Amino acid sequence: MIWQDARRHIWTPLALGAALLALALAGCGATPASTGAVVPLSTATAAPTATVPFAPTVDAASIPASCASSMMAPSPPMVRVGNLLVSASAQGNQYASSQIPQSAGDKPLARSPSTFAPPPVNPILKDQGGYHFVICNASASQTTTLQSVSVRIASFTASTGALSAWSACPAGVEYDALTKATTPVHCDTPAAPINEEVQASFPANAAVGATVTATQVSARAVTQSDPNPYPALPLSLAPGHSALMVVDVAPPTTPGTYTFAVGLSVDGAAPVYVSTTAPILLAPVAHEWSGQNCMTSAMQAQIPAATQDTYYICPPAA
C-alpha cells in the first residue's frame, strides 16, 4: 500500500496509477483488425525451468514523437516488444490489507507510514485492481497487433505462521486518541480509463513457472476517437496510437508471497515479458486488527493521552 497522510488520506497503488493515467483520457486510438472474438478459456502449463525472455528497456529520450506526444503516452520505466512501447511499472492492486509486524505484539499500534511490514496482503487483483500498462505503437508506418497476454508465476515463498493484518479500505476504521472514538478511513480509488481488460486464471495448485494465457474480460472505448465498439484482442494499433490495458489475476490458493510476470505476444511472435510485479502476500488472515478493537478498556488503558489527532489500531481480544 502506498501511504499519503494528509487528513488520513490513503492512496492504494491502483489509485496512484489511475490518478496519473486519468490525465490521459483523450488521445488513444485503435485500428481494429477484426471483431476480436473472445479468447477461449484460460489454460495453464507448468514450466519451472523455462527461460523467461524479458523485453529490452527503452530510454525516454528515444521515444518517437508520435508516442511521446500522445495524451495517453507510456511512462518510464518502459520496454519495447516488437513495435510496441510498453510502460512496465505494473501499477495495480486495490484494497490491500497491511501486514502487522510481529514486533507489534498484542498492544495498540500507532499508525504511521512506517507502521506496517511488507508486502501488502490479499489485494484485489480484478475489476480494475489488476496490473495496468499503457502500450503505444512506436512504428512510423506499420500497424502492430497485440495478439494475446500471458501471465507467469515468477516467484513464490510459502507463508508460515499466523498472519495479522489491518484492512484500511474500503470500510476500515481507526481509533483517534484525541477524540477517544473510532473514525472511518477515507480511501480514494478513482477509476482508470481502460481499453482492454483481460484476466489470467491460475489453477489452485499452480507453482512457479505456471503460465496462463489471459481471457478477455472487456473491451471499451474511452475517448471519442476510439472505435466503438472497441475491438477485443487481437488488437491492431495504427502508428502512434495508444491503449490502456489492465491485466487481472485470479491467483492460486496456496498461501504465500507471489510475484507475477506479464508477457505480450505481438505480431505472431512468442510472448515477451514486460514486467515482474511487486510481491504480494496471499494468505488467510488469522488476526484482524482494527480501530474498533481499541475501544475496550484494556486497550484504552495502554494508549497515551493525545493533544492532537493520533490514530491507533489494535489486535482482537485474546
PDB file of C-alpha atoms in Angstrom:
ATOM      1  CA  MET A   1       0.000   0.000   0.000  1.00  0.00           C
ATOM      2  CA  ILE A   2       1.256   3.461  -0.820  1.00  0.00           C
ATOM      3  CA  TRP A   3       0.654   5.864   2.033  1.00  0.00           C
ATOM      4  CA  GLN A   4      -0.070   9.542   1.769  1.00  0.00           C
ATOM      5  CA  ASP A   5      -1.010  11.055   5.122  1.00  0.00           C
ATOM      6  CA  ALA A   6      -2.982  14.231   4.506  1.00  0.00           C
ATOM      7  CA  ARG A   7      -6.018  14.255   6.722  1.00  0.00           C
ATOM      8  CA  ARG A   8      -5.786  10.449   6.881  1.00  0.00           C
ATOM      9  CA  HIS A   9      -5.963  10.097   3.101  1.00  0.00           C
ATOM     10  CA  ILE A  10      -4.895   6.708   1.746  1.00  0.00           C
ATOM     11  CA  TRP A  11      -3.784   6.041  -1.815  1.00  0.00           C
ATOM     12  CA  THR A  12      -3.726   2.467  -2.979  1.00  0.00           C
ATOM     13  CA  PRO A  13      -1.287   1.663  -5.802  1.00  0.00           C
ATOM     14  CA  LEU A  14      -4.211   1.459  -8.207  1.00  0.00           C
ATOM     15  CA  ALA A  15      -5.396   4.881  -7.081  1.00  0.00           C
ATOM     16  CA  LEU A  16      -1.963   6.367  -7.690  1.00  0.00           C
ATOM     17  CA  GLY A  17      -1.587   4.743 -11.094  1.00  0.00           C
ATOM     18  CA  ALA A  18      -5.133   5.621 -12.107  1.00  0.00           C
ATOM     19  CA  ALA A  19      -4.778   9.217 -10.964  1.00  0.00           C
ATOM     20  CA  LEU A  20      -1.749   9.637 -13.194  1.00  0.00           C
ATOM     21  CA  LEU A  21      -3.417   7.882 -16.082  1.00  0.00           C
ATOM     22  CA  ALA A  22      -6.625   9.867 -15.682  1.00  0.00           C
ATOM     23  CA  LEU A  23      -4.727  12.816 -17.124  1.00  0.00           C
ATOM     24  CA  ALA A  24      -4.544  10.843 -20.363  1.00  0.00           C
ATOM     25  CA  LEU A  25      -8.128  10.406 -21.340  1.00  0.00           C
ATOM     26  CA  ALA A  26      -8.128  11.989 -24.761  1.00  0.00           C
ATOM     27  CA  GLY A  27      -5.508  10.590 -27.067  1.00  0.00           C
ATOM     28  CA  CYS A  28      -5.741   6.844 -27.622  1.00  0.00           C
ATOM     29  CA  GLY A  29      -6.935   5.177 -30.773  1.00  0.00           C
ATOM     30  CA  ALA A  30      -7.015   1.740 -32.301  1.00  0.00           C
ATOM     31  CA  THR A  31      -7.456   0.371 -35.735  1.00  0.00           C
ATOM     32  CA  PRO A  32      -9.423  -2.853 -35.303  1.00  0.00           C
ATOM     33  CA  ALA A  33      -8.020  -5.909 -37.045  1.00  0.00           C
ATOM     34  CA  SER A  34     -11.249  -7.839 -36.679  1.00  0.00           C
ATOM     35  CA  THR A  35     -14.275  -8.076 -34.472  1.00  0.00           C
ATOM     36  CA  GLY A  36     -11.916  -9.636 -31.925  1.00  0.00           C
ATOM     37  CA  ALA A  37     -13.569 -12.828 -30.721  1.00  0.00           C
ATOM     38  CA  VAL A  38     -13.174 -13.541 -27.028  1.00  0.00           C
ATOM     39  CA  VAL A  39     -10.244 -15.879 -26.340  1.00  0.00           C
ATOM     40  CA  PRO A  40     -11.215 -19.396 -25.134  1.00  0.00           C
ATOM     41  CA  LEU A  41     -10.916 -20.453 -21.505  1.00  0.00           C
ATOM     42  CA  SER A  42      -7.537 -19.905 -19.831  1.00  0.00           C
ATOM     43  CA  THR A  43      -5.016 -22.706 -19.954  1.00  0.00           C
ATOM     44  CA  ALA A  44      -2.054 -23.206 -17.646  1.00  0.00           C
ATOM     45  CA  THR A  45       1.192 -25.021 -18.277  1.00  0.00           C
ATOM     46  CA  ALA A  46       3.910 -25.632 -15.702  1.00  0.00           C
ATOM     47  CA  ALA A  47       7.404 -24.758 -16.900  1.00  0.00           C
ATOM     48  CA  PRO A  48       9.536 -24.270 -13.762  1.00  0.00           C
ATOM     49  CA  THR A  49      12.831 -24.454 -15.655  1.00  0.00           C
ATOM     50  CA  ALA A  50      11.842 -22.366 -18.673  1.00  0.00           C
ATOM     51  CA  THR A  51      13.877 -19.277 -19.511  1.00  0.00           C
ATOM     52  CA  VAL A  52      11.696 -16.161 -19.461  1.00  0.00           C
ATOM     53  CA  PRO A  53      12.515 -13.667 -22.248  1.00  0.00           C
ATOM     54  CA  PHE A  54      12.255 -10.101 -20.935  1.00  0.00           C
ATOM     55  CA  ALA A  55      11.850  -7.149 -23.252  1.00  0.00           C
ATOM     56  CA  PRO A  56      14.713  -4.632 -23.543  1.00  0.00           C
ATOM     57  CA  THR A  57      14.315  -1.345 -21.726  1.00  0.00           C
ATOM     58  CA  VAL A  58      13.886   1.884 -23.675  1.00  0.00           C
ATOM     59  CA  ASP A  59      15.498   5.212 -22.868  1.00  0.00           C
ATOM     60  CA  ALA A  60      12.958   8.007 -22.536  1.00  0.00           C
ATOM     61  CA  ALA A  61      14.935  10.162 -24.953  1.00  0.00           C
ATOM     62  CA  SER A  62      14.440   7.618 -27.734  1.00  0.00           C
ATOM     63  CA  ILE A  63      10.634   7.589 -27.624  1.00  0.00           C
ATOM     64  CA  PRO A  64       9.233   8.669 -31.010  1.00  0.00           C
ATOM     65  CA  ALA A  65       7.302  11.908 -31.022  1.00  0.00           C
ATOM     66  CA  SER A  66       4.119  10.118 -32.074  1.00  0.00           C
ATOM     67  CA  CYS A  67       4.066   8.220 -28.762  1.00  0.00           C
ATOM     68  CA  ALA A  68       5.623  10.909 -26.556  1.00  0.00           C
ATOM     69  CA  SER A  69       3.033  13.478 -27.625  1.00  0.00           C
ATOM     70  CA  SER A  70       0.078  11.159 -27.116  1.00  0.00           C
ATOM     71  CA  MET A  71      -2.246  12.152 -24.303  1.00  0.00           C
ATOM     72  CA  MET A  72      -2.018   8.519 -23.206  1.00  0.00           C
ATOM     73  CA  ALA A  73       1.727   8.058 -23.517  1.00  0.00           C
ATOM     74  CA  PRO A  74       3.777   5.278 -21.928  1.00  0.00           C
ATOM     75  CA  SER A  75       5.825   6.491 -18.970  1.00  0.00           C
ATOM     76  CA  PRO A  76       9.175   5.249 -17.637  1.00  0.00           C
ATOM     77  CA  PRO A  77      10.212   2.586 -16.981  1.00  0.00           C
ATOM     78  CA  MET A  78       9.446   1.391 -20.498  1.00  0.00           C
ATOM     79  CA  VAL A  79      10.269  -1.652 -22.603  1.00  0.00           C
ATOM     80  CA  ARG A  80       9.856  -2.497 -26.272  1.00  0.00           C
ATOM     81  CA  VAL A  81       8.101  -5.573 -27.652  1.00  0.00           C
ATOM     82  CA  GLY A  82       8.254  -5.551 -31.444  1.00  0.00           C
ATOM     83  CA  ASN A  83       6.896  -2.148 -32.436  1.00  0.00           C
ATOM     84  CA  LEU A  84       5.100  -1.638 -29.121  1.00  0.00           C
ATOM     85  CA  LEU A  85       6.388   0.630 -26.381  1.00  0.00           C
ATOM     86  CA  VAL A  86       5.012  -0.528 -23.023  1.00  0.00           C
ATOM     87  CA  SER A  87       5.036   1.198 -19.647  1.00  0.00           C
ATOM     88  CA  ALA A  88       6.380  -1.553 -17.412  1.00  0.00           C
ATOM     89  CA  SER A  89       5.785  -0.310 -13.885  1.00  0.00           C
ATOM     90  CA  ALA A  90       2.892  -2.764 -13.386  1.00  0.00           C
ATOM     91  CA  GLN A  91       0.923  -0.361 -11.220  1.00  0.00           C
ATOM     92  CA  GLY A  92      -2.109  -2.052  -9.810  1.00  0.00           C
ATOM     93  CA  ASN A  93      -3.972  -3.649  -6.929  1.00  0.00           C
ATOM     94  CA  GLN A  94      -6.555  -2.048  -4.716  1.00  0.00           C
ATOM     95  CA  TYR A  95      -7.828  -2.598  -1.192  1.00  0.00           C
ATOM     96  CA  ALA A  96      -4.750  -4.430   0.032  1.00  0.00           C
ATOM     97  CA  SER A  97      -4.572  -5.102   3.758  1.00  0.00           C
ATOM     98  CA  SER A  98      -1.479  -4.022   5.677  1.00  0.00           C
ATOM     99  CA  GLN A  99       0.637  -6.636   7.387  1.00  0.00           C
ATOM    100  CA  ILE A 100       1.164  -6.132  11.130  1.00  0.00           C
ATOM    101  CA  PRO A 101       4.824  -6.740  12.058  1.00  0.00           C
ATOM    102  CA  GLN A 102       5.465  -9.454  14.629  1.00  0.00           C
ATOM    103  CA  SER A 103       7.226  -6.876  16.803  1.00  0.00           C
ATOM    104  CA  ALA A 104       3.861  -5.148  17.401  1.00  0.00           C
ATOM    105  CA  GLY A 105       2.885  -7.781  19.959  1.00  0.00           C
ATOM    106  CA  ASP A 106      -0.641  -7.602  21.368  1.00  0.00           C
ATOM    107  CA  LYS A 107      -0.814  -3.914  22.235  1.00  0.00           C
ATOM    108  CA  PRO A 108      -2.189  -0.823  20.480  1.00  0.00           C
ATOM    109  CA  LEU A 109      -0.201   0.199  17.414  1.00  0.00           C
ATOM    110  CA  ALA A 110       0.186   3.876  16.497  1.00  0.00           C
ATOM    111  CA  ARG A 111      -0.448   4.095  12.772  1.00  0.00           C
ATOM    112  CA  SER A 112       2.185   5.855  10.662  1.00  0.00           C
ATOM    113  CA  PRO A 113       3.743   5.478   7.201  1.00  0.00           C
ATOM    114  CA  SER A 114       6.363   3.092   8.663  1.00  0.00           C
ATOM    115  CA  THR A 115       3.968   1.069  10.806  1.00  0.00           C
ATOM    116  CA  PHE A 116       3.430  -1.903   8.544  1.00  0.00           C
ATOM    117  CA  ALA A 117       5.561  -4.751   7.249  1.00  0.00           C
ATOM    118  CA  PRO A 118       5.814  -5.527   3.524  1.00  0.00           C
ATOM    119  CA  PRO A 119       4.409  -6.947   1.333  1.00  0.00           C
ATOM    120  CA  PRO A 120       0.719  -5.923   1.052  1.00  0.00           C
ATOM    121  CA  VAL A 121      -1.771  -8.627   1.982  1.00  0.00           C
ATOM    122  CA  ASN A 122      -4.592 -10.011  -0.187  1.00  0.00           C
ATOM    123  CA  PRO A 123      -5.041  -7.121  -2.646  1.00  0.00           C
ATOM    124  CA  ILE A 124      -7.913  -7.242  -5.119  1.00  0.00           C
ATOM    125  CA  LEU A 125      -6.450  -8.329  -8.437  1.00  0.00           C
ATOM    126  CA  LYS A 126      -9.510  -7.873 -10.649  1.00  0.00           C
ATOM    127  CA  ASP A 127     -12.184  -5.307 -11.524  1.00  0.00           C
ATOM    128  CA  GLN A 128      -9.539  -2.665 -12.311  1.00  0.00           C
ATOM    129  CA  GLY A 129      -7.433  -3.894  -9.384  1.00  0.00           C
ATOM    130  CA  GLY A 130      -5.089  -5.751 -11.697  1.00  0.00           C
ATOM    131  CA  TYR A 131      -1.883  -4.561 -13.310  1.00  0.00           C
ATOM    132  CA  HIS A 132      -2.046  -1.521 -15.595  1.00  0.00           C
ATOM    133  CA  PHE A 133       0.012  -0.951 -18.750  1.00  0.00           C
ATOM    134  CA  VAL A 134      -0.007   1.762 -21.411  1.00  0.00           C
ATOM    135  CA  ILE A 135       1.005   0.486 -24.849  1.00  0.00           C
ATOM    136  CA  CYS A 136       1.842   2.560 -27.931  1.00  0.00           C
ATOM    137  CA  ASN A 137       2.777   1.607 -31.487  1.00  0.00           C
ATOM    138  CA  ALA A 138       6.171   3.256 -31.990  1.00  0.00           C
ATOM    139  CA  SER A 139       6.389   2.366 -35.685  1.00  0.00           C
ATOM    140  CA  ALA A 140       6.310   5.230 -38.162  1.00  0.00           C
ATOM    141  CA  SER A 141       4.426   3.263 -40.803  1.00  0.00           C
ATOM    142  CA  GLN A 142       3.347  -0.238 -39.708  1.00  0.00           C
ATOM    143  CA  THR A 143       0.196  -1.299 -37.898  1.00  0.00           C
ATOM    144  CA  THR A 144       1.080  -3.599 -34.988  1.00  0.00           C
ATOM    145  CA  THR A 145      -1.138  -6.271 -33.459  1.00  0.00           C
ATOM    146  CA  LEU A 146      -1.219  -7.263 -29.786  1.00  0.00           C
ATOM    147  CA  GLN A 147      -2.491 -10.806 -30.074  1.00  0.00           C
ATOM    148  CA  SER A 148      -2.521 -12.157 -26.522  1.00  0.00           C
ATOM    149  CA  VAL A 149      -1.379 -11.588 -22.952  1.00  0.00           C
ATOM    150  CA  SER A 150       0.331 -14.191 -20.763  1.00  0.00           C
ATOM    151  CA  VAL A 151       0.954 -14.204 -17.019  1.00  0.00           C
ATOM    152  CA  ARG A 152       3.567 -16.394 -15.344  1.00  0.00           C
ATOM    153  CA  ILE A 153       4.218 -17.097 -11.660  1.00  0.00           C
ATOM    154  CA  ALA A 154       7.706 -15.634 -11.358  1.00  0.00           C
ATOM    155  CA  SER A 155       8.381 -16.410  -7.698  1.00  0.00           C
ATOM    156  CA  PHE A 156       6.726 -17.905  -4.636  1.00  0.00           C
ATOM    157  CA  THR A 157       7.613 -18.102  -0.939  1.00  0.00           C
ATOM    158  CA  ALA A 158       5.365 -20.194   1.277  1.00  0.00           C
ATOM    159  CA  SER A 159       3.581 -18.420   4.125  1.00  0.00           C
ATOM    160  CA  THR A 160       4.265 -19.738   7.623  1.00  0.00           C
ATOM    161  CA  GLY A 161       2.831 -18.757  10.990  1.00  0.00           C
ATOM    162  CA  ALA A 162      -0.300 -16.849  11.911  1.00  0.00           C
ATOM    163  CA  LEU A 163      -0.865 -13.702   9.859  1.00  0.00           C
ATOM    164  CA  SER A 164      -2.061 -10.429  11.391  1.00  0.00           C
ATOM    165  CA  ALA A 165      -3.309  -7.621   9.160  1.00  0.00           C
ATOM    166  CA  TRP A 166      -5.363  -4.426   9.092  1.00  0.00           C
ATOM    167  CA  SER A 167      -7.790  -3.746   6.264  1.00  0.00           C
ATOM    168  CA  ALA A 168      -7.996   0.018   5.784  1.00  0.00           C
ATOM    169  CA  CYS A 169     -10.168   0.009   2.686  1.00  0.00           C
ATOM    170  CA  PRO A 170     -12.885   0.086   1.632  1.00  0.00           C
ATOM    171  CA  ALA A 171     -14.529   0.379   5.068  1.00  0.00           C
ATOM    172  CA  GLY A 172     -11.792   0.350   7.697  1.00  0.00           C
ATOM    173  CA  VAL A 173     -11.778   2.414  10.879  1.00  0.00           C
ATOM    174  CA  GLU A 174      -9.058   3.616  13.234  1.00  0.00           C
ATOM    175  CA  TYR A 175      -9.073   4.879  16.810  1.00  0.00           C
ATOM    176  CA  ASP A 176      -8.320   8.545  17.454  1.00  0.00           C
ATOM    177  CA  ALA A 177      -6.613   9.036  20.824  1.00  0.00           C
ATOM    178  CA  LEU A 178      -7.683  12.709  20.836  1.00  0.00           C
ATOM    179  CA  THR A 179     -11.419  12.145  20.453  1.00  0.00           C
ATOM    180  CA  LYS A 180     -11.351   8.664  22.069  1.00  0.00           C
ATOM    181  CA  ALA A 181     -13.584   7.393  19.277  1.00  0.00           C
ATOM    182  CA  THR A 182     -13.269   5.434  16.060  1.00  0.00           C
ATOM    183  CA  THR A 183     -13.223   7.253  12.765  1.00  0.00           C
ATOM    184  CA  PRO A 184     -13.538   5.964   9.166  1.00  0.00           C
ATOM    185  CA  VAL A 185     -10.536   5.770   6.893  1.00  0.00           C
ATOM    186  CA  HIS A 186     -11.023   7.744   3.678  1.00  0.00           C
ATOM    187  CA  CYS A 187      -9.937   5.830   0.605  1.00  0.00           C
ATOM    188  CA  ASP A 188      -9.586   7.290  -2.871  1.00  0.00           C
ATOM    189  CA  THR A 189      -9.801   4.837  -5.768  1.00  0.00           C
ATOM    190  CA  PRO A 190     -10.602   6.749  -8.967  1.00  0.00           C
ATOM    191  CA  ALA A 191     -11.469   4.629 -11.962  1.00  0.00           C
ATOM    192  CA  ALA A 192      -8.919   4.369 -14.735  1.00  0.00           C
ATOM    193  CA  PRO A 193      -9.736   4.685 -18.451  1.00  0.00           C
ATOM    194  CA  ILE A 194      -9.351   1.084 -19.609  1.00  0.00           C
ATOM    195  CA  ASN A 195      -9.495  -0.091 -23.233  1.00  0.00           C
ATOM    196  CA  GLU A 196      -8.579  -3.744 -22.764  1.00  0.00           C
ATOM    197  CA  GLU A 197      -9.250  -5.775 -19.618  1.00  0.00           C
ATOM    198  CA  VAL A 198      -8.067  -9.388 -19.534  1.00  0.00           C
ATOM    199  CA  GLN A 199      -7.810 -11.967 -16.771  1.00  0.00           C
ATOM    200  CA  ALA A 200      -5.323 -14.757 -16.117  1.00  0.00           C
ATOM    201  CA  SER A 201      -6.900 -17.524 -14.010  1.00  0.00           C
ATOM    202  CA  PHE A 202      -4.473 -19.929 -12.359  1.00  0.00           C
ATOM    203  CA  PRO A 203      -5.284 -23.419 -11.092  1.00  0.00           C
ATOM    204  CA  ALA A 204      -5.474 -23.627  -7.288  1.00  0.00           C
ATOM    205  CA  ASN A 205      -2.191 -25.521  -7.014  1.00  0.00           C
ATOM    206  CA  ALA A 206      -0.205 -23.660  -9.691  1.00  0.00           C
ATOM    207  CA  ALA A 207       3.501 -23.392  -8.886  1.00  0.00           C
ATOM    208  CA  VAL A 208       6.439 -21.251 -10.004  1.00  0.00           C
ATOM    209  CA  GLY A 209       6.711 -21.360 -13.780  1.00  0.00           C
ATOM    210  CA  ALA A 210       2.994 -21.953 -14.413  1.00  0.00           C
ATOM    211  CA  THR A 211       1.907 -19.769 -17.327  1.00  0.00           C
ATOM    212  CA  VAL A 212      -1.627 -18.752 -18.254  1.00  0.00           C
ATOM    213  CA  THR A 213      -2.981 -17.130 -21.407  1.00  0.00           C
ATOM    214  CA  ALA A 214      -5.399 -14.433 -20.287  1.00  0.00           C
ATOM    215  CA  THR A 215      -9.018 -14.326 -21.416  1.00  0.00           C
ATOM    216  CA  GLN A 216     -10.917 -11.210 -22.432  1.00  0.00           C
ATOM    217  CA  VAL A 217     -12.995  -9.504 -19.732  1.00  0.00           C
ATOM    218  CA  SER A 218     -13.994  -6.367 -21.603  1.00  0.00           C
ATOM    219  CA  ALA A 219     -13.002  -4.013 -24.414  1.00  0.00           C
ATOM    220  CA  ARG A 220     -14.320  -0.484 -24.406  1.00  0.00           C
ATOM    221  CA  ALA A 221     -13.780   2.959 -25.855  1.00  0.00           C
ATOM    222  CA  VAL A 222     -12.571   5.696 -23.528  1.00  0.00           C
ATOM    223  CA  THR A 223     -12.287   8.623 -25.941  1.00  0.00           C
ATOM    224  CA  GLN A 224     -14.348   9.913 -28.828  1.00  0.00           C
ATOM    225  CA  SER A 225     -11.582   8.921 -31.248  1.00  0.00           C
ATOM    226  CA  ASP A 226     -11.729   5.255 -30.174  1.00  0.00           C
ATOM    227  CA  PRO A 227     -13.708   2.839 -32.329  1.00  0.00           C
ATOM    228  CA  ASN A 228     -16.968   1.882 -30.697  1.00  0.00           C
ATOM    229  CA  PRO A 229     -17.412  -0.952 -30.029  1.00  0.00           C
ATOM    230  CA  TYR A 230     -13.732  -1.238 -29.132  1.00  0.00           C
ATOM    231  CA  PRO A 231     -12.162  -4.438 -30.521  1.00  0.00           C
ATOM    232  CA  ALA A 232     -11.149  -7.240 -28.179  1.00  0.00           C
ATOM    233  CA  LEU A 233      -7.787  -8.958 -28.635  1.00  0.00           C
ATOM    234  CA  PRO A 234      -6.240  -9.358 -31.129  1.00  0.00           C
ATOM    235  CA  LEU A 235      -5.914  -5.563 -31.145  1.00  0.00           C
ATOM    236  CA  SER A 236      -4.309  -3.708 -34.055  1.00  0.00           C
ATOM    237  CA  LEU A 237      -2.799  -0.310 -33.263  1.00  0.00           C
ATOM    238  CA  ALA A 238      -2.027   2.178 -36.012  1.00  0.00           C
ATOM    239  CA  PRO A 239       1.317   4.048 -35.860  1.00  0.00           C
ATOM    240  CA  GLY A 240       1.418   6.421 -32.890  1.00  0.00           C
ATOM    241  CA  HIS A 241      -1.810   5.065 -31.385  1.00  0.00           C
ATOM    242  CA  SER A 242      -2.023   4.022 -27.736  1.00  0.00           C
ATOM    243  CA  ALA A 243      -4.260   1.945 -25.500  1.00  0.00           C
ATOM    244  CA  LEU A 244      -4.553   1.251 -21.781  1.00  0.00           C
ATOM    245  CA  MET A 245      -4.661  -2.373 -20.688  1.00  0.00           C
ATOM    246  CA  VAL A 246      -5.342  -3.883 -17.276  1.00  0.00           C
ATOM    247  CA  VAL A 247      -4.383  -7.478 -16.502  1.00  0.00           C
ATOM    248  CA  ASP A 248      -6.450  -9.086 -13.748  1.00  0.00           C
ATOM    249  CA  VAL A 249      -5.182 -12.187 -11.944  1.00  0.00           C
ATOM    250  CA  ALA A 250      -7.167 -14.987 -10.311  1.00  0.00           C
ATOM    251  CA  PRO A 251      -4.251 -16.394  -8.294  1.00  0.00           C
ATOM    252  CA  PRO A 252      -3.514 -19.859  -6.907  1.00  0.00           C
ATOM    253  CA  THR A 253      -4.828 -20.645  -3.437  1.00  0.00           C
ATOM    254  CA  THR A 254      -1.597 -21.938  -1.860  1.00  0.00           C
ATOM    255  CA  PRO A 255      -0.734 -19.381   0.872  1.00  0.00           C
ATOM    256  CA  GLY A 256       2.451 -17.422   0.262  1.00  0.00           C
ATOM    257  CA  THR A 257       4.148 -14.420  -1.290  1.00  0.00           C
ATOM    258  CA  TYR A 258       3.877 -14.252  -5.081  1.00  0.00           C
ATOM    259  CA  THR A 259       5.278 -12.213  -7.934  1.00  0.00           C
ATOM    260  CA  PHE A 260       3.913 -12.460 -11.463  1.00  0.00           C
ATOM    261  CA  ALA A 261       5.480 -11.720 -14.855  1.00  0.00           C
ATOM    262  CA  VAL A 262       3.274 -10.259 -17.597  1.00  0.00           C
ATOM    263  CA  GLY A 263       4.057 -11.095 -21.217  1.00  0.00           C
ATOM    264  CA  LEU A 264       2.760  -9.826 -24.562  1.00  0.00           C
ATOM    265  CA  SER A 265       2.526 -11.693 -27.858  1.00  0.00           C
ATOM    266  CA  VAL A 266       2.956  -9.202 -30.713  1.00  0.00           C
ATOM    267  CA  ASP A 267       2.614  -9.809 -34.458  1.00  0.00           C
ATOM    268  CA  GLY A 268       2.660 -13.596 -34.186  1.00  0.00           C
ATOM    269  CA  ALA A 269       5.810 -13.818 -32.051  1.00  0.00           C
ATOM    270  CA  ALA A 270       6.114 -15.789 -28.810  1.00  0.00           C
ATOM    271  CA  PRO A 271       5.251 -13.901 -25.606  1.00  0.00           C
ATOM    272  CA  VAL A 272       7.892 -11.473 -24.352  1.00  0.00           C
ATOM    273  CA  TYR A 273       7.653 -10.465 -20.710  1.00  0.00           C
ATOM    274  CA  VAL A 274       7.458  -6.753 -19.983  1.00  0.00           C
ATOM    275  CA  SER A 275       7.367  -6.605 -16.185  1.00  0.00           C
ATOM    276  CA  THR A 276       7.614  -8.505 -12.936  1.00  0.00           C
ATOM    277  CA  THR A 277       5.067  -7.326 -10.398  1.00  0.00           C
ATOM    278  CA  ALA A 278       5.832  -6.279  -6.850  1.00  0.00           C
ATOM    279  CA  PRO A 279       5.462  -9.050  -4.233  1.00  0.00           C
ATOM    280  CA  ILE A 280       2.044  -9.638  -2.682  1.00  0.00           C
ATOM    281  CA  LEU A 281       1.122 -11.939   0.199  1.00  0.00           C
ATOM    282  CA  LEU A 282      -1.919 -14.121  -0.480  1.00  0.00           C
ATOM    283  CA  ALA A 283      -2.889 -15.938   2.708  1.00  0.00           C
ATOM    284  CA  PRO A 284      -5.727 -16.240   5.242  1.00  0.00           C
ATOM    285  CA  VAL A 285      -5.608 -13.561   7.936  1.00  0.00           C
ATOM    286  CA  ALA A 286      -5.680 -15.131  11.389  1.00  0.00           C
ATOM    287  CA  HIS A 287      -5.875 -11.890  13.380  1.00  0.00           C
ATOM    288  CA  GLU A 288      -7.844  -8.914  12.054  1.00  0.00           C
ATOM    289  CA  TRP A 289      -6.675  -5.690  13.669  1.00  0.00           C
ATOM    290  CA  SER A 290      -8.950  -2.643  13.662  1.00  0.00           C
ATOM    291  CA  GLY A 291      -9.672   0.670  15.288  1.00  0.00           C
ATOM    292  CA  GLN A 292     -12.819  -0.815  16.806  1.00  0.00           C
ATOM    293  CA  ASN A 293     -10.679  -3.232  18.842  1.00  0.00           C
ATOM    294  CA  CYS A 294      -9.157  -0.192  20.586  1.00  0.00           C
ATOM    295  CA  MET A 295     -12.483   0.636  22.257  1.00  0.00           C
ATOM    296  CA  THR A 296     -12.008  -1.947  25.019  1.00  0.00           C
ATOM    297  CA  SER A 297     -10.889  -0.685  28.432  1.00  0.00           C
ATOM    298  CA  ALA A 298      -7.836  -2.937  28.326  1.00  0.00           C
ATOM    299  CA  MET A 299      -6.599  -1.357  25.099  1.00  0.00           C
ATOM    300  CA  GLN A 300      -7.514   2.231  26.018  1.00  0.00           C
ATOM    301  CA  ALA A 301      -5.518   1.883  29.224  1.00  0.00           C
ATOM    302  CA  GLN A 302      -2.401   1.386  27.044  1.00  0.00           C
ATOM    303  CA  ILE A 303      -2.988   4.342  24.717  1.00  0.00           C
ATOM    304  CA  PRO A 304      -1.318   7.609  25.845  1.00  0.00           C
ATOM    305  CA  ALA A 305      -3.391  10.767  26.092  1.00  0.00           C
ATOM    306  CA  ALA A 306      -3.090  12.926  22.977  1.00  0.00           C
ATOM    307  CA  THR A 307      -3.312  16.670  22.293  1.00  0.00           C
ATOM    308  CA  GLN A 308      -3.775  16.165  18.547  1.00  0.00           C
ATOM    309  CA  ASP A 309      -5.278  13.543  16.275  1.00  0.00           C
ATOM    310  CA  THR A 310      -3.245  10.368  16.819  1.00  0.00           C
ATOM    311  CA  TYR A 311      -4.518   7.180  15.220  1.00  0.00           C
ATOM    312  CA  TYR A 312      -4.256   3.626  16.526  1.00  0.00           C
ATOM    313  CA  ILE A 313      -5.290   0.142  15.545  1.00  0.00           C
ATOM    314  CA  CYS A 314      -5.486  -2.753  17.989  1.00  0.00           C
ATOM    315  CA  PRO A 315      -5.424  -6.561  17.973  1.00  0.00           C
ATOM    316  CA  PRO A 316      -8.550  -8.602  18.579  1.00  0.00           C
ATOM    317  CA  ALA A 317      -9.264  -9.677  22.138  1.00  0.00           C
ATOM    318  CA  ALA A 318      -7.491 -12.871  23.142  1.00  0.00           C
TER     319      ALA A 318
END
